[in-house]
Coordinates of C-alpha atoms and ligand atoms in Angstrom, one line a residue:
M1 CA 0.0 0.0 0.0
K2 CA 1.2 3.5 -0.9
R3 CA 2.4 5.3 2.2
L4 CA 0.6 8.6 2.9
S5 CA 2.6 11.7 2.4
I6 CA 4.0 13.5 5.5
K7 CA 1.7 16.4 4.6
I8 CA -1.4 14.2 4.9
R9 CA -0.1 12.3 8.0
L10 CA 0.7 15.5 9.9
T11 CA -2.7 17.0 8.9
L12 CA -4.6 13.9 10.1
L13 CA -2.6 13.8 13.4
Y14 CA -3.0 17.5 14.0
S15 CA -6.8 17.4 13.2
F16 CA -7.3 14.3 15.3
F17 CA -5.7 15.8 18.4
M18 CA -7.4 19.2 17.8
L19 CA -10.8 17.5 17.6
L20 CA -10.1 15.2 20.5
A21 CA -9.1 18.2 22.7
T22 CA -12.1 20.3 21.5
G23 CA -14.5 17.4 22.0
A24 CA -13.1 16.7 25.5
A25 CA -13.3 20.4 26.4
L26 CA -16.9 20.7 25.2
A27 CA -18.0 17.5 27.0
I28 CA -16.6 18.8 30.3
L29 CA -18.1 22.2 29.7
F30 CA -21.5 20.8 28.9
S31 CA -21.5 18.5 31.8
L32 CA -20.6 21.4 34.2
S33 CA -23.0 23.8 32.6
S34 CA -25.9 21.3 32.8
R35 CA -25.3 20.8 36.6
E36 CA -24.9 24.6 37.0
I37 CA -28.2 25.3 35.2
L38 CA -30.2 22.8 37.3
A39 CA -28.6 24.1 40.5
S40 CA -29.4 27.7 39.7
T41 CA -33.1 26.7 38.7
Q42 CA -33.4 25.0 42.1
A43 CA -31.9 28.0 43.9
Q44 CA -34.3 30.4 42.1
L45 CA -37.3 28.3 43.0
E46 CA -36.3 28.1 46.6
Q47 CA -35.7 31.8 46.8
R48 CA -38.9 32.7 45.0
V49 CA -41.0 30.5 47.3
Q50 CA -39.4 32.1 50.4
E51 CA -39.8 35.6 49.1
S52 CA -43.5 35.0 48.3
V53 CA -44.6 34.8 51.9
E54 CA -44.2 38.6 52.0
E55 CA -46.9 38.8 49.3
I56 CA -49.6 37.0 51.4
R57 CA -51.8 39.3 53.6
I58 CA -54.8 38.8 55.8
R59 CA -57.7 41.2 55.2
D60 CA -61.1 40.9 56.9
G61 CA -60.1 37.4 58.1
Q62 CA -59.5 36.3 54.5
I63 CA -56.2 35.3 53.0
R64 CA -55.4 37.9 50.2
P65 CA -52.2 37.3 48.2
D66 CA -51.2 40.5 46.4
S67 CA -51.1 40.6 42.6
D68 CA -47.3 39.8 42.5
F69 CA -48.1 36.4 43.9
Y70 CA -50.0 35.5 40.7
S71 CA -47.3 36.7 38.3
V72 CA -44.9 34.0 37.0
T73 CA -41.5 35.5 38.1
R74 CA -38.3 33.6 37.2
D75 CA -40.5 30.8 35.7
V76 CA -41.8 29.9 39.1
Y77 CA -45.6 29.2 39.6
L78 CA -46.8 29.8 43.2
S79 CA -49.9 28.4 45.0
I80 CA -51.2 28.3 48.6
Y81 CA -52.6 25.3 50.4
D82 CA -54.4 25.2 53.8
E83 CA -53.5 23.0 56.7
N84 CA -55.6 20.2 55.2
M85 CA -53.7 20.6 51.9
Y86 CA -56.6 22.1 50.0
F87 CA -55.7 24.4 47.2
L88 CA -56.6 28.0 48.1
Y89 CA -55.0 30.4 45.7
G90 CA -52.3 30.8 43.1
R91 CA -51.3 29.3 39.7
I92 CA -50.5 25.8 38.6
P93 CA -48.4 25.5 35.4
H94 CA -50.2 24.1 32.3
G95 CA -49.4 20.4 32.0
F96 CA -48.7 19.9 35.7
T97 CA -51.5 17.4 36.6
A98 CA -49.8 15.5 39.4
Q99 CA -50.9 16.4 42.9
P100 CA -48.0 15.4 45.1
E101 CA -48.3 15.4 48.9
I102 CA -46.9 18.5 50.7
S103 CA -43.4 18.0 51.9
D104 CA -42.1 20.9 53.9
G105 CA -38.7 22.3 52.8
E106 CA -37.8 19.4 50.4
M107 CA -36.8 20.0 46.8
R108 CA -38.4 17.3 44.7
R109 CA -38.1 16.4 41.0
I110 CA -41.4 15.0 39.7
R111 CA -42.0 13.5 36.3
D112 CA -45.5 14.2 34.8
G113 CA -46.0 12.8 31.4
N114 CA -43.3 14.1 29.1
Q115 CA -42.3 16.9 31.4
E116 CA -40.2 17.1 34.6
W117 CA -40.8 19.6 37.4
Y118 CA -39.1 20.9 40.5
V119 CA -41.6 21.2 43.3
Y120 CA -40.7 23.0 46.6
D121 CA -43.1 23.5 49.5
I122 CA -42.7 25.5 52.7
S123 CA -45.2 25.9 55.7
F124 CA -46.0 29.5 56.8
R125 CA -47.8 30.8 59.9
L126 CA -50.2 33.6 59.1
S127 CA -50.7 36.6 61.4
D128 CA -54.0 35.1 62.6
D129 CA -52.0 31.9 63.6
R130 CA -53.3 29.8 60.8
N131 CA -50.8 27.5 59.2
V132 CA -50.7 27.5 55.4
Y133 CA -48.3 25.9 52.8
V134 CA -46.8 27.8 49.8
R135 CA -45.8 25.6 46.9
G136 CA -43.5 26.7 44.1
I137 CA -43.3 24.8 40.8
T138 CA -40.9 25.3 37.9
S139 CA -40.2 23.3 34.8
V140 CA -37.0 21.3 34.7
T141 CA -37.6 20.4 31.0
D142 CA -37.7 24.1 30.0
A143 CA -34.4 24.8 31.8
E144 CA -32.8 21.8 30.1
E145 CA -34.4 22.7 26.7
S146 CA -32.5 26.0 26.6
F147 CA -29.3 24.1 27.3
S148 CA -30.0 21.4 24.8
V149 CA -30.3 24.0 22.1
T150 CA -26.7 25.0 22.9
V151 CA -25.6 21.4 22.7
R152 CA -27.3 20.8 19.3
F153 CA -25.7 24.0 18.0
A154 CA -22.3 22.7 19.1
L155 CA -22.9 19.3 17.5
I156 CA -23.7 21.0 14.2
L157 CA -20.7 23.2 14.5
F158 CA -18.4 20.3 15.4
P159 CA -18.1 18.8 11.8
A160 CA -17.6 22.3 10.4
L161 CA -14.9 22.8 12.9
A162 CA -13.3 19.4 12.0
L163 CA -13.4 20.4 8.3
A164 CA -11.9 23.9 9.0
T165 CA -9.2 22.3 11.2
G166 CA -8.3 19.8 8.5
I167 CA -8.1 22.5 5.7
I168 CA -6.1 25.0 7.8
G169 CA -3.9 22.2 9.1
Y170 CA -3.2 20.9 5.6
R171 CA -2.4 24.4 4.2
F172 CA -0.2 25.1 7.1
T173 CA 1.7 21.8 6.8
R174 CA 2.0 22.2 3.0
R175 CA 3.5 25.7 3.5
T176 CA 5.8 24.4 6.2
L177 CA 7.0 21.5 4.0
L178 CA 7.4 23.6 0.9
P179 CA 11.1 24.0 1.4
V180 CA 11.5 20.2 1.7
K181 CA 9.9 20.0 -1.8
Q182 CA 12.5 22.5 -3.0
I183 CA 15.3 20.5 -1.4
T184 CA 14.1 17.3 -3.1
G185 CA 13.7 19.0 -6.4
T186 CA 17.2 20.4 -6.3
V187 CA 18.8 17.1 -5.3
Q188 CA 16.8 15.3 -8.1
K189 CA 18.1 17.9 -10.6
I190 CA 21.7 17.4 -9.3
R191 CA 21.3 13.6 -9.8
A192 CA 19.8 14.0 -13.3
D193 CA 22.3 16.5 -14.6
A194 CA 25.3 15.5 -12.4
D195 CA 25.5 19.3 -11.9
L196 CA 27.1 19.9 -8.5
S197 CA 27.0 23.7 -9.1
R198 CA 23.3 23.8 -8.2
R199 CA 22.3 25.1 -4.8
I200 CA 19.0 24.9 -2.8
G201 CA 19.3 28.5 -1.8
L202 CA 16.3 28.7 0.5
D203 CA 15.1 32.3 1.0
P204 CA 15.4 32.9 4.7
G205 CA 12.7 35.5 4.6
R206 CA 14.8 38.4 5.8
G207 CA 16.4 36.3 8.5
K208 CA 13.2 35.5 10.3
N209 CA 12.5 32.0 9.1
R210 CA 15.8 30.4 10.1
D211 CA 14.1 27.2 11.2
E212 CA 15.3 23.6 11.1
I213 CA 14.5 23.2 7.4
Y214 CA 16.4 26.3 6.5
S215 CA 19.4 25.0 8.5
L216 CA 19.1 21.6 6.7
A217 CA 19.1 23.4 3.3
E218 CA 22.1 25.5 4.4
T219 CA 23.9 22.3 5.5
F220 CA 23.1 20.7 2.1
D221 CA 24.3 23.7 0.2
G222 CA 27.5 23.7 2.3
M223 CA 28.0 20.0 1.6
L224 CA 27.4 20.5 -2.1
S225 CA 30.0 23.3 -2.2
E226 CA 32.5 21.0 -0.5
L227 CA 31.7 18.1 -2.9
E228 CA 32.0 20.4 -5.9
E229 CA 35.4 21.5 -4.7
V230 CA 36.5 17.9 -4.1
F231 CA 35.4 16.9 -7.6
R232 CA 37.0 20.0 -9.1
R233 CA 40.3 19.1 -7.4
E234 CA 40.0 15.5 -8.5
K235 CA 39.4 16.5 -12.1
Q236 CA 42.3 19.0 -11.9
F237 CA 44.5 16.2 -10.5
T238 CA 43.5 13.8 -13.3
S239 CA 44.1 16.5 -15.9
D240 CA 47.5 17.5 -14.4
V241 CA 48.7 13.9 -14.0
S242 CA 47.7 13.0 -17.5
H243 CA 49.4 16.1 -18.8
E244 CA 52.6 15.4 -16.8
L245 CA 52.7 11.7 -18.0
R246 CA 52.5 12.6 -21.6
T247 CA 56.1 13.8 -21.9
P248 CA 57.8 10.8 -20.3
V249 CA 55.6 8.4 -22.3
S250 CA 56.5 10.2 -25.5
V251 CA 60.2 10.0 -24.5
I252 CA 59.9 6.2 -23.8
L253 CA 58.2 5.7 -27.2
A254 CA 60.9 7.8 -29.0
Q255 CA 63.7 5.9 -27.3
C256 CA 62.0 2.6 -28.1
G257 CA 61.9 3.7 -31.8
A258 CA 65.6 4.7 -31.7
C259 CA 66.7 1.5 -30.0
L260 CA 64.8 -0.6 -32.6
E261 CA 67.0 1.0 -35.3
D262 CA 70.0 -0.6 -33.7
K263 CA 71.0 -3.5 -36.0
T264 CA 73.2 -5.1 -33.3
L265 CA 70.2 -6.0 -31.1
T266 CA 69.7 -9.7 -30.3
E267 CA 66.2 -11.2 -31.0
E268 CA 65.5 -11.3 -27.3
Q269 CA 66.5 -7.7 -26.8
R270 CA 64.3 -6.7 -29.8
S271 CA 61.2 -8.5 -28.4
Q272 CA 61.7 -6.9 -25.0
I273 CA 61.9 -3.4 -26.5
L274 CA 58.8 -4.2 -28.7
L275 CA 57.0 -5.1 -25.5
I276 CA 58.0 -1.9 -23.8
Q277 CA 56.9 0.0 -26.9
R278 CA 53.5 -1.7 -27.0
K279 CA 52.8 -1.0 -23.3
A280 CA 53.9 2.6 -23.7
K281 CA 51.5 3.0 -26.7
E282 CA 48.7 1.6 -24.5
M283 CA 49.6 4.0 -21.8
S284 CA 49.7 6.9 -24.2
E285 CA 46.3 5.9 -25.5
M286 CA 44.9 5.8 -21.9
I287 CA 46.5 9.2 -21.1
S288 CA 44.9 10.7 -24.2
H289 CA 41.4 9.2 -23.2
L290 CA 41.9 10.6 -19.6
L291 CA 42.9 14.0 -20.9
F292 CA 39.8 14.0 -23.2
L293 CA 37.4 13.1 -20.4
S294 CA 39.0 15.5 -17.8
R295 CA 38.8 18.4 -20.4
A296 CA 35.2 17.4 -21.0
D297 CA 34.4 17.5 -17.3
Q298 CA 36.0 20.9 -17.0
G299 CA 34.0 22.2 -20.0
R300 CA 37.2 22.7 -21.9
Q301 CA 36.2 20.3 -24.8
P302 CA 34.4 22.5 -27.3
L303 CA 32.6 21.0 -30.3
N304 CA 33.9 22.2 -33.7
R305 CA 30.8 21.5 -35.7
E306 CA 30.9 21.4 -39.5
W307 CA 28.7 19.9 -42.1
V308 CA 30.1 16.5 -42.8
D309 CA 29.0 13.7 -45.1
V310 CA 28.5 11.2 -42.2
S311 CA 27.5 8.4 -44.6
E312 CA 30.9 8.6 -46.3
L313 CA 32.8 9.1 -43.0
T314 CA 31.1 6.1 -41.4
G315 CA 31.9 3.9 -44.4
M316 CA 35.6 5.0 -44.2
I317 CA 35.9 4.3 -40.5
A318 CA 34.3 0.9 -41.0
E319 CA 36.8 0.1 -43.8
E320 CA 39.8 1.2 -41.6
Q321 CA 38.5 -0.9 -38.8
Q322 CA 38.2 -3.9 -41.2
I323 CA 41.9 -3.5 -42.1
L324 CA 42.9 -3.5 -38.4
A325 CA 40.6 -6.5 -37.7
D326 CA 42.2 -8.4 -40.7
E327 CA 45.7 -7.8 -39.1
K328 CA 44.5 -9.8 -36.1
Q329 CA 43.4 -12.6 -38.5
N330 CA 40.3 -13.6 -36.5
G331 CA 38.1 -13.6 -39.5
V332 CA 35.7 -10.8 -38.2
R333 CA 33.8 -9.2 -41.1
I334 CA 32.4 -5.7 -40.9
R335 CA 29.3 -5.2 -43.0
C336 CA 27.8 -1.7 -43.6
R337 CA 24.1 -0.8 -44.0
I338 CA 24.5 2.9 -44.5
Q339 CA 21.9 5.2 -46.1
E340 CA 23.7 7.3 -48.6
G341 CA 24.2 11.0 -48.6
I342 CA 23.4 11.9 -45.0
T343 CA 25.1 15.1 -44.0
A344 CA 25.0 16.4 -40.5
S345 CA 26.5 19.2 -38.4
V346 CA 29.0 17.3 -36.2
D347 CA 32.5 17.5 -34.8
E348 CA 34.2 15.2 -37.2
T349 CA 37.1 14.3 -34.9
F350 CA 34.7 13.4 -32.0
Y351 CA 32.4 11.5 -34.4
I352 CA 35.3 9.4 -35.7
R353 CA 36.4 8.7 -32.1
M354 CA 32.9 7.6 -31.1
L355 CA 32.6 5.2 -34.0
I356 CA 36.1 3.8 -33.6
N357 CA 35.4 3.0 -30.0
L358 CA 32.1 1.3 -30.8
I359 CA 33.4 -0.7 -33.8
S360 CA 36.7 -1.7 -32.2
N361 CA 34.8 -2.9 -29.1
A362 CA 32.4 -4.9 -31.4
V363 CA 35.4 -6.5 -33.2
Y364 CA 37.3 -7.1 -29.9
Y365 CA 34.3 -8.7 -28.1
S366 CA 33.2 -10.8 -31.1
G367 CA 34.2 -14.4 -31.6
Q368 CA 36.2 -15.9 -34.4
D369 CA 34.7 -15.4 -37.9
S370 CA 31.8 -13.3 -36.6
T371 CA 30.1 -10.4 -38.3
V372 CA 29.8 -6.8 -37.1
I373 CA 27.1 -4.7 -38.7
V374 CA 27.4 -0.9 -38.9
S375 CA 24.2 0.9 -39.8
L376 CA 23.3 4.5 -40.3
E377 CA 20.1 6.2 -41.4
S378 CA 18.4 9.5 -41.1
D379 CA 14.8 10.9 -41.2
G380 CA 16.1 14.4 -42.1
E381 CA 16.0 15.6 -38.5
W382 CA 17.9 12.9 -36.6
L383 CA 20.6 10.5 -37.7
T384 CA 20.5 7.1 -36.0
G385 CA 23.4 4.8 -36.1
S386 CA 24.2 1.4 -34.6
V387 CA 27.0 -1.1 -34.3
A388 CA 25.8 -4.7 -33.8
D389 CA 27.8 -7.8 -33.1
N390 CA 27.1 -11.4 -32.3
G391 CA 29.9 -11.6 -29.7
I392 CA 30.0 -12.4 -26.0
G393 CA 27.3 -9.9 -25.0
I394 CA 27.0 -8.2 -21.6
S395 CA 25.1 -9.5 -18.5
A396 CA 22.1 -7.6 -17.2
E397 CA 24.0 -6.7 -14.0
D398 CA 26.9 -5.1 -16.0
L399 CA 24.8 -3.4 -18.6
P400 CA 23.8 -0.3 -16.5
H401 CA 27.4 0.3 -15.6
I402 CA 29.3 0.0 -18.9
W403 CA 29.2 3.8 -19.4
E404 CA 31.0 4.4 -16.1
R405 CA 34.7 5.2 -16.3
F406 CA 37.1 2.3 -15.8
Y407 CA 34.2 -0.1 -15.7
R408 CA 35.1 -3.4 -17.4
A409 CA 32.3 -6.0 -17.4
D410 CA 34.6 -9.0 -17.5
T411 CA 38.2 -8.1 -16.7
S412 CA 39.3 -11.6 -17.5
R413 CA 38.2 -11.2 -21.1
S414 CA 39.5 -7.7 -21.8
S415 CA 43.3 -7.1 -22.0
S416 CA 45.1 -4.4 -20.2
S417 CA 44.9 -2.3 -23.3
H418 CA 41.1 -2.0 -22.6
S419 CA 40.9 0.5 -19.8
G420 CA 37.1 0.9 -19.6
L421 CA 37.1 4.5 -20.8
G422 CA 35.9 4.0 -24.3
L423 CA 32.1 4.0 -23.7
S424 CA 32.3 7.0 -21.3
M425 CA 33.8 8.9 -24.2
V426 CA 31.1 7.6 -26.6
K427 CA 28.3 8.7 -24.2
W428 CA 29.9 12.1 -23.7
I429 CA 30.3 12.7 -27.4
A430 CA 26.7 11.6 -28.3
E431 CA 25.3 13.8 -25.5
A432 CA 27.6 16.8 -26.3
H433 CA 26.0 16.7 -29.8
G434 CA 22.5 16.9 -28.2
G435 CA 22.0 13.2 -28.8
W436 CA 21.8 9.9 -26.9
V437 CA 23.2 6.4 -26.8
K438 CA 21.9 3.1 -25.6
A439 CA 22.9 -0.5 -25.4
E440 CA 21.0 -3.7 -25.8
S441 CA 22.7 -7.0 -25.1
A442 CA 22.3 -10.6 -24.1
P443 CA 25.2 -12.7 -22.9
G444 CA 26.3 -15.2 -25.6
E445 CA 24.1 -13.5 -28.2
G446 CA 25.8 -10.2 -28.9
S447 CA 25.3 -6.5 -28.4
V448 CA 23.8 -3.6 -30.2
F449 CA 24.9 -0.1 -29.5
T450 CA 22.7 2.6 -30.9
F451 CA 23.2 6.4 -31.0
G452 CA 21.1 9.3 -32.2
M453 CA 22.1 12.9 -33.0
P454 CA 20.2 15.9 -34.4
V455 CA 21.2 16.4 -38.0
T456 CA 21.2 20.2 -37.7
G457 CA 23.2 20.2 -34.4
S458 CA 20.5 22.0 -32.5
N459 CA 20.8 21.5 -28.8
R460 CA 17.7 19.5 -28.3
A461 CA 16.8 17.9 -25.0
Q462 CA 18.7 14.6 -24.7
E463 CA 16.9 11.3 -24.5
P464 CA 18.1 9.3 -21.5
C465 CA 20.9 6.9 -22.0
E466 CA 19.2 3.6 -21.6
Q467 CA 20.1 -0.1 -21.6
K468 CA 17.9 -3.1 -22.4
N469 CA 18.5 -6.7 -21.3
E470 CA 17.8 -9.9 -23.2
K471 CA 14.0 -9.6 -22.4
N472 CA 14.2 -6.2 -24.1
E473 CA 13.3 -4.5 -20.8
I474 CA 14.7 -1.0 -20.3
L475 CA 17.0 -1.1 -17.3
Ligands
ADP501 P1 37.1 -1.1 -22.8 O1 38.2 -0.3 -23.1 O2 37.4 -2.0 -21.6 O3 36.5 -1.9 -23.9 P2 34.7 0.4 -22.8 O4 34.3 1.6 -22.0 O5 34.8 0.6 -24.3 O6 36.0 -0.1 -22.2 O7 33.7 -0.8 -22.5 C1 33.3 -1.0 -21.1 C2 33.0 -2.5 -21.0 O8 31.8 -2.8 -21.7 C3 34.0 -3.4 -21.6 O9 35.0 -3.7 -20.6 C4 33.2 -4.6 -21.9 O10 33.1 -5.5 -20.8 C5 31.9 -4.1 -22.3 N1 31.6 -3.9 -23.7 C6 31.8 -2.9 -24.5 N2 31.4 -3.1 -25.8 C7 31.1 -4.4 -25.8 C8 30.7 -5.3 -26.8 N3 30.5 -4.9 -28.1 N4 30.4 -6.6 -26.5 C9 30.6 -7.0 -25.3 N5 31.0 -6.3 -24.2 C10 31.2 -5.0 -24.5

């Protein structure tokens, strides 16, 4: 199952705890309020009944409550009963049909149908020594009703509050995590372009928002600067060393040549000098490859484009490679399937080097008497070439790495003259032309290396360099 993003998880967590806290606070508040409302209703009833005795007068031997006694003040209905508990005066609320016994000074809660009531009685001695009872009645249901309106209102507001909390929480989290997106984007771009000069460069918001994410971005930027410097120094070192090695290797080669002129050399001495000369030539080749790549890394390898008949050039390179293959007497045949008359704006030297690397690899890694096919075609916009062999092939594990410098898939099969730099150069040359290169291979069946380049030399977006295994799946 796909993991939820941090944004969603934080929002859910935040909303859950917000709602939990709000729900708990409301529950406590409502429970306390409900108790408080009932206590205050009881207190009002008690107070009203006690005050009411002031409103009862005796006139001409008759009990005469004044008009206030009949008014329903603070929702309390008052009535007077004689000693025998007969109703004398007052008002009974509508719907109160029960006739409970008098109970002096006791607060009672009485259910009558759907309604509940508080009933409170007190005895009172009149000025003519008669004893009467005053009863107060007030509705519990009415008091609770006003409270339940508030509860219902809160229950309607609660989902709205949940939604608002979610939306605000999500927007807030998204805003907070925006710099993380920026950091991820920059790191992805650095990986895609291998461009260590990029920086995250978070805007600190005039120094106010120097939070943890800002510090993380700053640390990243610092680390990138250090990495860039290390790589720069490494490239410089490779370039300097290659440069410095060129002269001694040239001297060795020149001295080997001079020594071989000597007619007095024995056969053994001659073969030893020839071995030194061969190894020095391999070293010289490797140094020139290293120099090429370190110049490319430092951006000091400009393309000198010119319009070239690439069909003719490709055919010539194939022919030359055939001559070199014939010298090795392994019976490898190079066949050409080249569309005629393709002209393209390319750097001729780099194009030759690219094709030599591909064809010489195909010849080298092919078996005895095998065939290498060199193809070239164009649709007017792009030229597409390929070098196919039916040689040893490359395993699926090695295939993604063959473009890396000094990577040799099977070191036991390639001689020391094969340093693992050739395909790195091929890739660089194709991409420098705004093109691409890919490899398809199956062990024991052979390999096909294909490249594409824009004919006009416009710097189009490059297609990714991709590899396919024997099942034709892109790796
Ligand atoms: P190398 O100088 O070792 O040939 P490359 O960079 O040209 O270096 O090639 C890298 C590795 O890719 C080689 O060591 C070899 O294992 C593999 N490779 C390249 N071309 C072929 C091919 N046509 N057939 C089989 N393996 C190849």
